[in-house]
Tab-separated table of C-alpha atoms and ligand atoms in Angstrom:
chain	number	residue	atom	x	y	z
A	1	UNK	CA	-8.397	-9.618	39.068
A	2	UNK	CA	-5.647	-6.887	38.130
A	3	UNK	CA	-3.382	-7.339	35.826
A	4	UNK	CA	-0.129	-5.066	34.813
A	5	UNK	CA	2.104	-7.194	32.167
A	6	UNK	CA	4.621	-5.353	30.362
A	7	UNK	CA	5.763	-6.166	26.608
A	8	UNK	CA	8.592	-7.890	25.520
A	9	UNK	CA	8.796	-5.922	22.855
A	10	UNK	CA	9.163	-2.160	24.797
A	11	UNK	CA	6.802	0.713	25.674
A	12	UNK	CA	6.832	4.103	24.529
A	13	UNK	CA	8.796	6.521	26.060
A	14	UNK	CA	5.633	8.608	27.543
A	15	UNK	CA	2.014	9.573	25.903
A	16	UNK	CA	3.453	11.853	23.320
A	17	UNK	CA	4.964	9.365	21.842
A	18	UNK	CA	1.872	6.623	21.797
A	19	UNK	CA	-0.247	9.393	20.610
A	20	UNK	CA	2.346	10.261	17.780
A	21	UNK	CA	2.910	7.493	16.722
A	22	UNK	CA	-0.609	6.236	16.712
A	23	UNK	CA	-1.396	9.413	14.991
A	24	UNK	CA	1.069	8.290	12.740
A	25	UNK	CA	-0.263	4.884	11.959
A	26	UNK	CA	-4.224	6.581	10.833
A	27	UNK	CA	-2.724	9.700	8.524
A	28	UNK	CA	-1.605	8.407	6.113
A	29	UNK	CA	-2.611	8.019	2.313
A	30	UNK	CA	-5.909	6.844	3.410
A	31	UNK	CA	-7.074	10.672	4.415
A	32	UNK	CA	-4.991	12.064	1.600
A	33	UNK	CA	-5.554	9.343	-1.221
A	34	UNK	CA	-8.306	7.679	-0.323
A	35	UNK	CA	-11.344	9.769	1.484
A	36	UNK	CA	-10.998	12.073	-1.856
A	37	UNK	CA	-11.748	10.014	-4.440
A	38	UNK	CA	-14.719	7.684	-2.121
A	39	UNK	CA	-16.282	11.298	-1.547
A	40	UNK	CA	-15.962	11.484	-5.152
A	41	UNK	CA	-17.117	7.892	-6.593
A	42	UNK	CA	-20.096	8.011	-3.099
A	43	UNK	CA	-21.961	11.203	-3.360
A	44	UNK	CA	-20.116	14.081	-1.903
A	45	UNK	CA	-21.670	16.389	0.676
A	46	UNK	CA	-24.163	12.813	2.137
A	47	UNK	CA	-20.590	10.448	2.086
A	48	UNK	CA	-18.328	13.094	4.350
A	49	UNK	CA	-22.061	13.236	6.703
A	50	UNK	CA	-21.713	9.424	6.959
A	51	UNK	CA	-18.216	9.458	7.408
A	52	UNK	CA	-17.930	11.748	10.291
A	53	UNK	CA	-21.262	9.836	12.512
A	54	UNK	CA	-19.080	6.640	11.435
A	55	UNK	CA	-16.216	7.632	13.338
A	56	UNK	CA	-17.583	9.169	15.858
A	57	UNK	CA	-20.327	6.480	16.928
A	58	UNK	CA	-19.123	3.440	15.864
A	59	UNK	CA	-14.542	4.803	15.510
A	60	UNK	CA	-13.890	6.519	17.874
A	61	UNK	CA	-15.715	3.589	20.838
A	62	UNK	CA	-13.990	1.016	19.234
A	63	UNK	CA	-10.632	2.541	18.823
A	64	UNK	CA	-10.764	2.530	22.773
A	65	UNK	CA	-11.721	-1.181	23.320
A	66	UNK	CA	-8.772	-1.901	20.899
A	67	UNK	CA	-6.017	0.266	22.442
A	68	UNK	CA	-7.198	-1.269	25.866
A	69	UNK	CA	-7.421	-5.251	24.507
A	70	UNK	CA	-4.132	-4.380	23.681
A	71	UNK	CA	-2.755	-2.675	26.469
A	72	UNK	CA	-3.724	-5.369	28.788
A	73	UNK	CA	-2.983	-8.475	26.619
A	74	UNK	CA	0.606	-6.778	25.903
A	75	UNK	CA	1.841	-9.378	23.414
A	76	UNK	CA	1.338	-9.485	19.404
A	77	UNK	CA	-2.813	-9.220	18.702
A	78	UNK	CA	-2.955	-12.701	18.224
A	79	UNK	CA	-1.338	-13.992	21.530
A	80	UNK	CA	-3.212	-10.965	23.416
A	81	UNK	CA	-6.857	-12.157	22.084
A	82	UNK	CA	-5.430	-15.877	23.420
A	83	UNK	CA	-4.622	-14.648	26.141
A	84	UNK	CA	-7.093	-12.426	27.326
A	85	UNK	CA	-9.467	-14.979	26.336
A	86	UNK	CA	-8.183	-17.180	28.784
A	87	UNK	CA	-8.098	-15.008	31.846
A	88	UNK	CA	-12.113	-14.439	31.161
A	89	UNK	CA	-12.281	-17.844	30.621
A	90	UNK	CA	-13.434	-17.186	27.443
A	91	UNK	CA	-13.110	-19.622	23.945
A	92	UNK	CA	-9.281	-19.995	22.835
A	93	UNK	CA	-11.512	-19.209	19.323
A	94	UNK	CA	-10.781	-15.499	20.204
A	95	UNK	CA	-7.135	-15.871	18.826
A	96	UNK	CA	-9.145	-15.566	14.995
A	97	UNK	CA	-9.336	-12.200	15.800
A	98	UNK	CA	-6.086	-11.352	15.883
A	99	UNK	CA	-5.738	-13.960	12.753
A	100	UNK	CA	-7.890	-11.954	10.900
A	101	UNK	CA	-6.442	-8.800	11.601
A	102	UNK	CA	-2.674	-9.978	10.408
A	103	UNK	CA	-4.119	-11.342	7.060
A	104	UNK	CA	-6.093	-7.792	6.775
A	105	UNK	CA	-2.535	-6.435	7.251
A	106	UNK	CA	-0.551	-8.173	5.027
A	107	UNK	CA	-2.985	-7.713	1.963
A	108	UNK	CA	-3.705	-3.882	3.334
A	109	UNK	CA	-0.331	-3.238	2.830
A	110	UNK	CA	0.443	-5.197	-0.449
A	111	UNK	CA	-1.718	-2.652	-2.201
A	112	UNK	CA	-0.967	0.405	-0.405
A	113	UNK	CA	2.895	0.211	-0.982
A	114	UNK	CA	1.836	0.059	-4.761
A	115	UNK	CA	-0.233	3.529	-3.963
A	116	UNK	CA	2.964	4.703	-1.834
A	117	UNK	CA	5.086	3.757	-4.816
A	118	UNK	CA	3.311	6.423	-7.235
A	119	UNK	CA	4.463	8.910	-4.165
A	120	UNK	CA	8.089	8.419	-4.304
A	121	UNK	CA	7.284	8.546	-8.262
A	122	UNK	CA	5.548	12.311	-7.892
A	123	UNK	CA	8.212	13.295	-5.979
A	124	UNK	CA	10.845	12.868	-8.303
A	125	UNK	CA	7.988	13.834	-11.755
A	126	UNK	CA	6.969	17.700	-9.404
A	127	UNK	CA	10.162	17.961	-8.726
A	128	UNK	CA	11.613	18.146	-12.165
A	129	UNK	CA	9.453	20.456	-13.241
A	130	UNK	CA	7.523	18.204	-15.451
A	131	UNK	CA	4.312	19.810	-14.177
A	132	UNK	CA	4.752	24.033	-14.742
A	133	UNK	CA	1.975	24.884	-16.400
A	134	UNK	CA	0.311	21.654	-16.935
A	135	UNK	CA	-2.702	21.429	-18.571
A	136	UNK	CA	-6.063	18.320	-17.080
A	137	UNK	CA	-4.747	16.494	-20.241
A	138	UNK	CA	-1.354	16.188	-19.999
A	139	UNK	CA	-1.707	15.897	-16.122
A	140	UNK	CA	-3.865	12.463	-16.662
A	141	UNK	CA	-1.563	11.288	-19.223
A	142	UNK	CA	1.304	11.239	-16.920
A	143	UNK	CA	-0.189	9.611	-14.758
A	144	UNK	CA	-1.606	6.939	-17.065
A	145	UNK	CA	1.956	6.013	-18.482
A	146	UNK	CA	2.932	5.203	-14.855
A	147	UNK	CA	0.206	3.052	-13.587
A	148	UNK	CA	0.310	1.787	-17.183
A	149	UNK	CA	4.191	0.245	-17.164
A	150	UNK	CA	4.248	-2.666	-14.276
A	151	UNK	CA	7.781	-2.572	-13.882
A	152	UNK	CA	8.394	0.770	-12.815
A	153	UNK	CA	4.991	0.193	-9.955
A	154	UNK	CA	7.215	-2.606	-9.727
A	155	UNK	CA	10.422	-0.990	-8.758
A	156	UNK	CA	9.012	2.212	-6.689
A	157	UNK	CA	7.090	-1.166	-4.887
A	158	UNK	CA	9.917	-2.632	-4.316
A	159	UNK	CA	11.787	0.500	-2.775
A	160	UNK	CA	8.377	1.061	-0.344
A	161	UNK	CA	8.356	-2.343	0.940
A	162	UNK	CA	11.942	-2.060	1.891
A	163	UNK	CA	11.720	1.238	3.536
A	164	UNK	CA	9.081	-0.612	5.796
A	165	UNK	CA	11.016	-2.960	7.034
A	166	UNK	CA	13.710	-1.623	7.505
A	167	UNK	CA	12.048	0.706	10.483
A	168	UNK	CA	10.341	-2.066	11.391
A	169	UNK	CA	12.959	-4.295	11.629
A	170	UNK	CA	14.600	-2.054	14.195
A	171	UNK	CA	11.852	-2.198	16.193
A	172	UNK	CA	9.303	0.617	15.751
A	173	UNK	CA	10.074	2.977	18.750
A	174	UNK	CA	13.026	4.224	17.714
A	175	UNK	CA	13.177	7.095	15.563
A	176	UNK	CA	9.110	6.638	15.094
A	177	UNK	CA	8.184	9.365	17.501
A	178	UNK	CA	11.262	11.659	15.798
A	179	UNK	CA	9.601	11.630	12.796
A	180	UNK	CA	6.347	11.896	13.368
A	181	UNK	CA	6.938	14.937	16.346
A	182	UNK	CA	7.826	16.824	12.765
A	183	UNK	CA	6.474	15.149	9.782
A	184	UNK	CA	3.717	15.308	10.769
A	185	UNK	CA	3.320	18.832	11.589
A	186	UNK	CA	5.206	20.152	8.589
A	187	UNK	CA	2.243	18.054	6.572
A	188	UNK	CA	-0.735	19.493	8.453
A	189	UNK	CA	0.817	23.037	7.442
A	190	UNK	CA	1.259	22.313	4.007
A	191	UNK	CA	-2.325	21.285	3.560
A	192	UNK	CA	-3.000	24.288	4.685
A	193	UNK	CA	-0.902	26.197	1.381
A	194	UNK	CA	-3.138	23.944	-0.508
A	195	UNK	CA	-6.095	24.774	1.238
A	196	UNK	CA	-5.022	28.497	0.199
A	197	UNK	CA	-3.956	27.941	-3.414
A	198	UNK	CA	-7.765	26.001	-3.566
A	199	UNK	CA	-9.769	29.251	-2.557
A	200	UNK	CA	-7.701	31.140	-5.152
A	201	UNK	CA	-9.491	29.231	-7.595
A	202	UNK	CA	-12.085	30.138	-9.881
A	203	UNK	CA	-14.878	26.819	-8.077
A	204	UNK	CA	-13.751	27.220	-4.692
A	205	UNK	CA	-17.249	27.925	-3.448
A	206	UNK	CA	-18.736	24.424	-5.264
A	207	UNK	CA	-16.106	22.639	-3.977
A	208	UNK	CA	-16.614	23.227	-0.464
A	209	UNK	CA	-20.578	22.746	-1.258
A	210	UNK	CA	-19.932	19.007	-2.967
A	211	UNK	CA	-17.541	18.054	-0.390
A	212	UNK	CA	-20.717	19.629	2.546
A	213	UNK	CA	-23.545	19.363	0.830
A	214	UNK	CA	-25.320	16.864	0.431
A	215	UNK	CA	-26.679	16.265	-2.832
A	216	UNK	CA	-30.054	14.920	-2.797
A	217	UNK	CA	-30.399	14.327	-6.355
A	218	UNK	CA	-27.183	12.504	-6.311
A	219	UNK	CA	-29.020	10.594	-3.392
A	220	UNK	CA	-32.212	9.602	-4.639
A	221	UNK	CA	-30.017	7.581	-7.365
A	222	UNK	CA	-27.882	5.416	-4.983
A	223	UNK	CA	-28.347	2.770	-3.096
A	224	UNK	CA	-27.875	4.070	0.615
A	225	UNK	CA	-26.705	1.484	3.035
A	226	UNK	CA	-24.848	-0.456	-0.109
A	227	UNK	CA	-23.187	3.233	-1.556
A	228	UNK	CA	-22.909	5.140	1.135
A	229	UNK	CA	-23.174	3.612	4.517
A	230	UNK	CA	-21.159	0.634	3.709
A	231	UNK	CA	-17.746	2.623	2.378
A	232	UNK	CA	-18.325	5.323	4.636
A	233	UNK	CA	-17.979	2.688	7.448
A	234	UNK	CA	-15.217	1.131	5.528
A	235	UNK	CA	-13.103	4.132	5.201
A	236	UNK	CA	-13.686	4.901	9.296
A	237	UNK	CA	-12.029	2.011	10.103
A	238	UNK	CA	-9.314	1.799	7.324
A	239	UNK	CA	-8.170	5.733	8.234
A	240	UNK	CA	-8.251	5.226	12.339
A	241	UNK	CA	-6.371	2.347	11.852
A	242	UNK	CA	-9.057	0.177	13.079
A	243	UNK	CA	-10.136	-3.570	13.426
A	244	UNK	CA	-6.851	-5.467	12.475
A	245	UNK	CA	-4.763	-5.326	15.114
A	246	UNK	CA	-2.616	-2.006	13.982
A	247	UNK	CA	-3.879	0.225	17.374
A	248	UNK	CA	-4.044	-3.179	19.693
A	249	UNK	CA	-0.239	-3.531	19.038
A	250	UNK	CA	0.328	-0.091	19.562
A	251	UNK	CA	-1.878	0.544	22.582
A	252	UNK	CA	0.129	-2.878	23.985
A	253	UNK	CA	3.550	-0.551	24.554
A	254	UNK	CA	1.378	1.938	25.924
A	255	UNK	CA	2.078	3.007	30.232
A	256	UNK	CA	-0.719	2.361	32.416
A	257	UNK	CA	-0.938	5.680	33.603
A	258	UNK	CA	-1.802	7.120	29.940
A	259	UNK	CA	-5.574	7.920	29.789
A	260	UNK	CA	-6.739	6.158	26.788
A	261	UNK	CA	-10.105	8.521	25.689
A	262	UNK	CA	-7.772	11.359	25.106
A	263	UNK	CA	-5.923	9.434	23.559
A	264	UNK	CA	-8.396	8.736	21.289
A	265	UNK	CA	-9.660	11.417	20.470
A	266	UNK	CA	-6.592	13.499	20.371
A	267	UNK	CA	-5.729	10.871	17.643
A	268	UNK	CA	-9.077	10.455	16.213
A	269	UNK	CA	-9.618	14.622	15.853
A	270	UNK	CA	-5.845	14.654	13.728
A	271	UNK	CA	-7.001	12.247	11.291
A	272	UNK	CA	-10.073	13.545	10.729
A	273	UNK	CA	-8.983	17.071	9.977
A	274	UNK	CA	-6.280	16.048	7.972
A	275	UNK	CA	-8.973	14.026	5.841
A	276	UNK	CA	-11.320	17.223	5.310
A	277	UNK	CA	-8.735	19.468	4.442
A	278	UNK	CA	-7.374	17.118	1.619
A	279	UNK	CA	-10.723	17.046	0.557
A	280	UNK	CA	-11.143	21.214	0.905
A	281	UNK	CA	-7.377	21.221	-1.307
A	282	UNK	CA	-8.626	18.742	-3.466
A	283	UNK	CA	-12.830	19.558	-4.520
A	284	UNK	CA	-11.747	23.045	-6.420
A	285	UNK	CA	-8.665	22.037	-8.185
A	286	UNK	CA	-10.832	18.848	-9.930
A	287	UNK	CA	-13.761	21.531	-10.887
A	288	UNK	CA	-11.546	24.526	-11.679
A	289	UNK	CA	-9.690	22.054	-14.080
A	290	UNK	CA	-13.371	20.448	-15.486
A	291	UNK	CA	-11.648	16.775	-13.677
A	292	UNK	CA	-14.841	14.314	-13.123
A	293	UNK	CA	-14.336	13.775	-9.012
A	294	UNK	CA	-15.245	9.909	-9.728
A	295	UNK	CA	-12.356	9.489	-11.254
A	296	UNK	CA	-11.084	6.505	-8.308
A	297	UNK	CA	-7.492	5.711	-7.182
A	298	UNK	CA	-5.627	8.596	-9.686
A	299	UNK	CA	-7.298	11.418	-8.389
A	300	UNK	CA	-4.956	13.303	-6.367
A	301	UNK	CA	-2.262	12.751	-8.232
A	302	UNK	CA	-3.552	14.140	-11.108
A	303	UNK	CA	-5.736	17.159	-9.785
A	304	UNK	CA	-2.978	18.618	-6.807
A	305	UNK	CA	-0.443	18.343	-10.168
A	306	UNK	CA	-2.006	20.761	-12.047
A	307	UNK	CA	-2.429	23.074	-9.022
A	308	UNK	CA	1.244	22.996	-7.775
A	309	UNK	CA	2.364	23.364	-11.484
A	310	UNK	CA	0.050	27.131	-11.009
A	311	UNK	CA	1.119	27.591	-7.929
A	312	UNK	CA	4.221	30.250	-7.439
A	313	UNK	CA	6.725	28.534	-6.200
A	314	UNK	CA	4.894	25.276	-6.958
A	315	UNK	CA	7.808	23.247	-7.583
A	316	UNK	CA	8.983	23.565	-4.471
A	317	UNK	CA	5.216	23.110	-3.110
A	318	UNK	CA	5.138	20.020	-5.123
A	319	UNK	CA	7.727	18.299	-3.939
A	320	UNK	CA	7.724	18.850	-0.887
A	321	UNK	CA	3.798	17.503	-0.866
A	322	UNK	CA	4.887	14.140	-1.931
A	323	UNK	CA	7.466	13.698	0.466
A	324	UNK	CA	5.623	14.148	3.435
A	325	UNK	CA	2.548	12.170	2.134
A	326	UNK	CA	5.321	9.561	1.714
A	327	UNK	CA	6.930	9.879	5.288
A	328	UNK	CA	2.883	9.891	6.670
A	329	UNK	CA	2.171	6.103	4.234
A	330	UNK	CA	5.618	4.611	6.183
A	331	UNK	CA	4.223	5.742	9.591
A	332	UNK	CA	0.959	3.700	8.543
A	333	UNK	CA	2.618	1.363	6.651
A	334	UNK	CA	5.033	0.569	9.618
A	335	UNK	CA	1.832	-0.010	11.895
A	336	UNK	CA	0.331	-2.858	9.573
A	337	UNK	CA	3.294	-4.705	9.015
A	338	UNK	CA	3.758	-4.693	13.134
A	339	UNK	CA	1.436	-7.096	14.051
A	340	UNK	CA	2.345	-9.675	11.950
A	341	UNK	CA	5.689	-9.184	12.811
A	342	UNK	CA	5.660	-8.933	16.989
A	343	UNK	CA	4.038	-12.887	16.573
A	344	UNK	CA	6.526	-13.762	14.401
A	345	UNK	CA	9.246	-12.814	17.099
A	346	UNK	CA	6.520	-14.111	20.357
A	347	UNK	CA	5.674	-17.638	18.693
A	348	UNK	CA	8.570	-18.322	16.120
A	349	UNK	CA	11.908	-17.714	17.658
A	350	UNK	CA	13.126	-15.287	15.283
A	351	UNK	CA	14.969	-12.180	15.092
A	352	UNK	CA	12.704	-9.287	14.721
A	353	UNK	CA	15.547	-8.528	11.757
A	354	UNK	CA	14.230	-11.759	10.178
A	355	UNK	CA	10.790	-11.577	11.444
A	356	UNK	CA	10.285	-8.286	9.641
A	357	UNK	CA	12.430	-9.810	6.260
A	358	UNK	CA	9.719	-12.893	5.967
A	359	UNK	CA	7.014	-10.913	6.092
A	360	UNK	CA	8.343	-8.110	4.171
A	361	UNK	CA	8.707	-10.754	1.554
A	362	UNK	CA	4.598	-12.281	1.633
A	363	UNK	CA	3.094	-8.960	1.226
A	364	UNK	CA	5.526	-7.787	-1.460
A	365	UNK	CA	4.954	-10.418	-3.089
A	366	UNK	CA	0.951	-10.350	-2.765
A	367	UNK	CA	1.888	-6.880	-3.988
A	368	UNK	CA	2.365	-8.015	-7.526
A	369	UNK	CA	-0.878	-8.513	-7.774
A	370	UNK	CA	-2.135	-4.828	-7.509
A	371	UNK	CA	0.969	-4.142	-9.525
A	372	UNK	CA	-0.858	-5.907	-12.233
A	373	UNK	CA	-3.911	-4.359	-11.625
A	374	UNK	CA	-3.610	-1.226	-12.972
A	375	UNK	CA	-2.096	-2.752	-16.370
A	376	UNK	CA	-2.198	-5.870	-17.555
A	377	UNK	CA	-4.779	-7.751	-15.535
A	378	UNK	CA	-7.186	-4.619	-15.383
A	379	UNK	CA	-10.949	-5.071	-15.514
A	380	UNK	CA	-13.187	-2.885	-14.354
A	381	UNK	CA	-16.984	-4.072	-12.094
A	382	UNK	CA	-19.608	-2.101	-10.716
A	383	UNK	CA	-19.767	-1.038	-6.276
A	384	UNK	CA	-21.456	0.758	-3.934
A	385	UNK	CA	-22.461	2.405	-7.417
A	386	UNK	CA	-19.126	2.810	-8.498
A	387	UNK	CA	-17.441	1.850	-11.641
A	388	UNK	CA	-14.237	0.335	-10.329
A	389	UNK	CA	-11.538	-0.432	-13.624
A	390	UNK	CA	-8.980	-1.849	-11.241
A	391	UNK	CA	-10.149	-5.456	-10.445
A	392	UNK	CA	-7.552	-7.388	-8.261
A	393	UNK	CA	-6.601	-4.354	-6.469
A	394	UNK	CA	-9.846	-2.549	-5.814
A	395	UNK	CA	-11.133	-6.163	-4.544
A	396	UNK	CA	-8.548	-6.365	-1.879
A	397	UNK	CA	-9.301	-2.975	-1.241
A	398	UNK	CA	-12.630	-3.568	-0.658
A	399	UNK	CA	-12.188	-6.641	0.520
A	400	UNK	CA	-9.887	-5.377	3.134
A	401	UNK	CA	-11.518	-2.122	4.280
A	402	UNK	CA	-15.667	-2.689	4.002
A	403	UNK	CA	-15.113	-6.580	5.308
A	404	UNK	CA	-12.556	-7.469	7.326
A	405	UNK	CA	-11.711	-4.229	8.730
A	406	UNK	CA	-15.476	-3.719	10.079
A	407	UNK	CA	-15.692	-7.259	11.667
A	408	UNK	CA	-12.186	-6.848	13.297
A	409	UNK	CA	-13.880	-3.672	14.518
A	410	UNK	CA	-17.447	-5.713	15.448
A	411	UNK	CA	-15.540	-8.858	17.025
A	412	UNK	CA	-13.759	-5.924	18.934
A	413	UNK	CA	-16.353	-4.577	20.276
A	414	UNK	CA	-18.105	-7.716	21.399
A	415	UNK	CA	-15.026	-8.292	23.524
A	416	UNK	CA	-14.656	-5.951	25.012
A	417	UNK	CA	-18.503	-4.870	25.841
A	418	UNK	CA	-19.885	-8.840	26.135
A	419	UNK	CA	-17.502	-10.726	26.776
A	420	UNK	CA	-15.138	-9.475	28.696
A	421	UNK	CA	-15.607	-9.006	32.875
A	422	UNK	CA	-17.431	-5.348	33.861
A	423	UNK	CA	-14.771	-5.050	36.309
A	424	UNK	CA	-11.798	-5.791	34.220
A	425	UNK	CA	-12.817	-3.217	31.620
A	426	UNK	CA	-13.188	-0.041	34.216
A	427	UNK	CA	-10.267	-1.541	35.518
A	428	UNK	CA	-8.503	-1.796	32.333
A	429	UNK	CA	-9.715	1.999	30.583
A	430	UNK	CA	-8.867	3.544	33.570
A	431	UNK	CA	-12.419	6.316	32.959
A	432	UNK	CA	-13.518	5.297	36.524
A	433	UNK	CA	-16.815	4.154	36.424
A	434	UNK	CA	-18.964	6.491	36.225
A	435	UNK	CA	-20.776	8.408	33.600
A	436	UNK	CA	-17.953	7.829	30.816
A	437	UNK	CA	-17.569	4.974	31.344
A	438	UNK	CA	-21.315	4.238	30.576
A	439	UNK	CA	-20.871	6.533	27.318
A	440	UNK	CA	-18.391	4.521	26.338
A	441	UNK	CA	-20.058	0.612	27.470
A	442	UNK	CA	-23.021	1.669	25.678
A	443	UNK	CA	-21.559	2.878	22.539
A	444	UNK	CA	-19.306	-0.373	21.818
A	445	UNK	CA	-21.912	-2.945	23.400
A	446	UNK	CA	-25.294	-1.161	21.569
A	447	UNK	CA	-24.083	1.497	18.832
A	448	UNK	CA	-21.121	-0.063	17.372
A	449	UNK	CA	-21.837	-3.485	16.688
A	450	UNK	CA	-25.422	-2.229	15.810
A	451	UNK	CA	-24.418	0.333	13.223
A	452	UNK	CA	-22.590	-2.438	11.970
A	453	UNK	CA	-24.527	-4.840	11.913
A	454	UNK	CA	-27.599	-2.741	9.973
A	455	UNK	CA	-24.945	-1.532	7.698
A	456	UNK	CA	-23.535	-5.174	6.866
A	457	UNK	CA	-27.172	-6.841	6.533
A	458	UNK	CA	-28.119	-4.022	4.871
A	459	UNK	CA	-25.877	-3.935	2.188
A	460	UNK	CA	-25.938	-7.461	1.156
A	461	UNK	CA	-29.598	-7.176	0.903
A	462	UNK	CA	-30.557	-9.221	3.479
A	463	UNK	CA	-33.553	-6.837	5.322
A	464	UNK	CA	-35.054	-6.316	1.382
A	465	UNK	CA	-34.968	-9.373	0.994
A	466	UNK	CA	-36.970	-9.921	4.196
A	467	UNK	CA	-39.189	-7.452	3.247
A	468	UNK	CA	-38.707	-4.776	6.422
A	469	UNK	CA	-37.370	-2.915	3.699
A	470	UNK	CA	-38.455	-1.726	0.558
B	1	LIG	N1	-4.623	4.376	8.709
B	1	LIG	C1	-3.858	4.685	7.190
B	1	LIG	C2	-4.010	5.489	6.800
B	1	LIG	O1	-5.061	6.008	6.868
B	1	LIG	C3	-4.297	2.609	7.310
B	1	LIG	C4	-4.117	1.751	8.017
B	1	LIG	C5	-4.955	0.775	7.907
B	1	LIG	C6	-3.106	1.932	8.268
B	1	LIG	C7	-5.288	-0.012	8.860
B	1	LIG	C8	-3.123	1.096	9.587
B	1	LIG	C9	-4.494	-0.167	9.897
B	1	LIG	O2	-3.794	5.604	5.373
């Protein structure tokens, strides 16, 4: 049975529009803010290596599956799962996969928006020259001052939520393409400038070694599965925007003629390159200025401004860097809200504007929890061998990226490779029925699900309990 639906929300104008938008979704705070601090907390080179493995073996095949489901269903992830399950004669409960994604999207956006708010604040701080010749102590105190003031955090969080709601309310296809086309390459070039600066610092080689050479001694202190594999897997999902429907809804606007595999590789390569460049730019600065690599979510906001304060035209570059980071965060934030908004439009018969406003209110209110996590409500706990100091923010972050996204991805893999008929996937994926298709099917059928399950079970210590591992 050949199925060719069209989406009531429209279609991308070209394959490149899709690649740019999906890259815009993937590249964001996850690459430049989250990746470096997780590397710092979870053991440097070993974490990076495992992360890359997760991207290639689990991330890319699941991303292809998720785009494929989106394109076949052509509706919000919840309704897509309902329709596809019906077509394949499966349980209607598959729609819960869509619901979990919407919930994860709300939670992620709620704190993502607070961190994007820091970026907004830093545009003005760097632009005003506050960091000229600043040392580590000054940079730290400027950061601490910002996050200990809930009023400021709330103001910036509100700005970012509004920015996101405005774009989503106008339809994600208008303007996104133009924005991403210029801003992503600009961000890329600026990261290269930062890498250039990092090369001039004393500890450049130390930074590189930290990032790329697994430190066996540190590794011995860690529990491989819970402290390295699980956070790396979570980061792969988070960074590639998979497991919650964002890439599925973008796939639903993709033309039937476009190659899903080519697109996925392009997106994953861009995403991974940006993360690695961010790491190369940051760690030499961290070591040169005696900062703590395991400094947590403040890492880039403390380390990079010191570099801007030292380099020629640093005020200009610093300001520009945070502007571009803001755009990267913006294009990701948009995709976090889109699955919920499309569902509201489809099911509640309200306009896109109303739906966006409603969804925006939900994440804004939820964001208040994160705002307070950095000050009045702060408490600490240990997770994955790292001390987490920001209570509910860390809980939200761990719950979504380490549990909900991998679980969502696991279900996508099971649905695409075990539940859907082979004919449907051959037809939709457009890879033909040869070696490439079989490689993909093997990866989503076996490698990705077993990878996620083994990592989950090990991380919760189930295997240990059963006596499988020491
Ligand atoms: N991938 C985005 C980033 O790296 C975050 C994101 C996660 C966006 C999940 C959409 C869905 O910043």
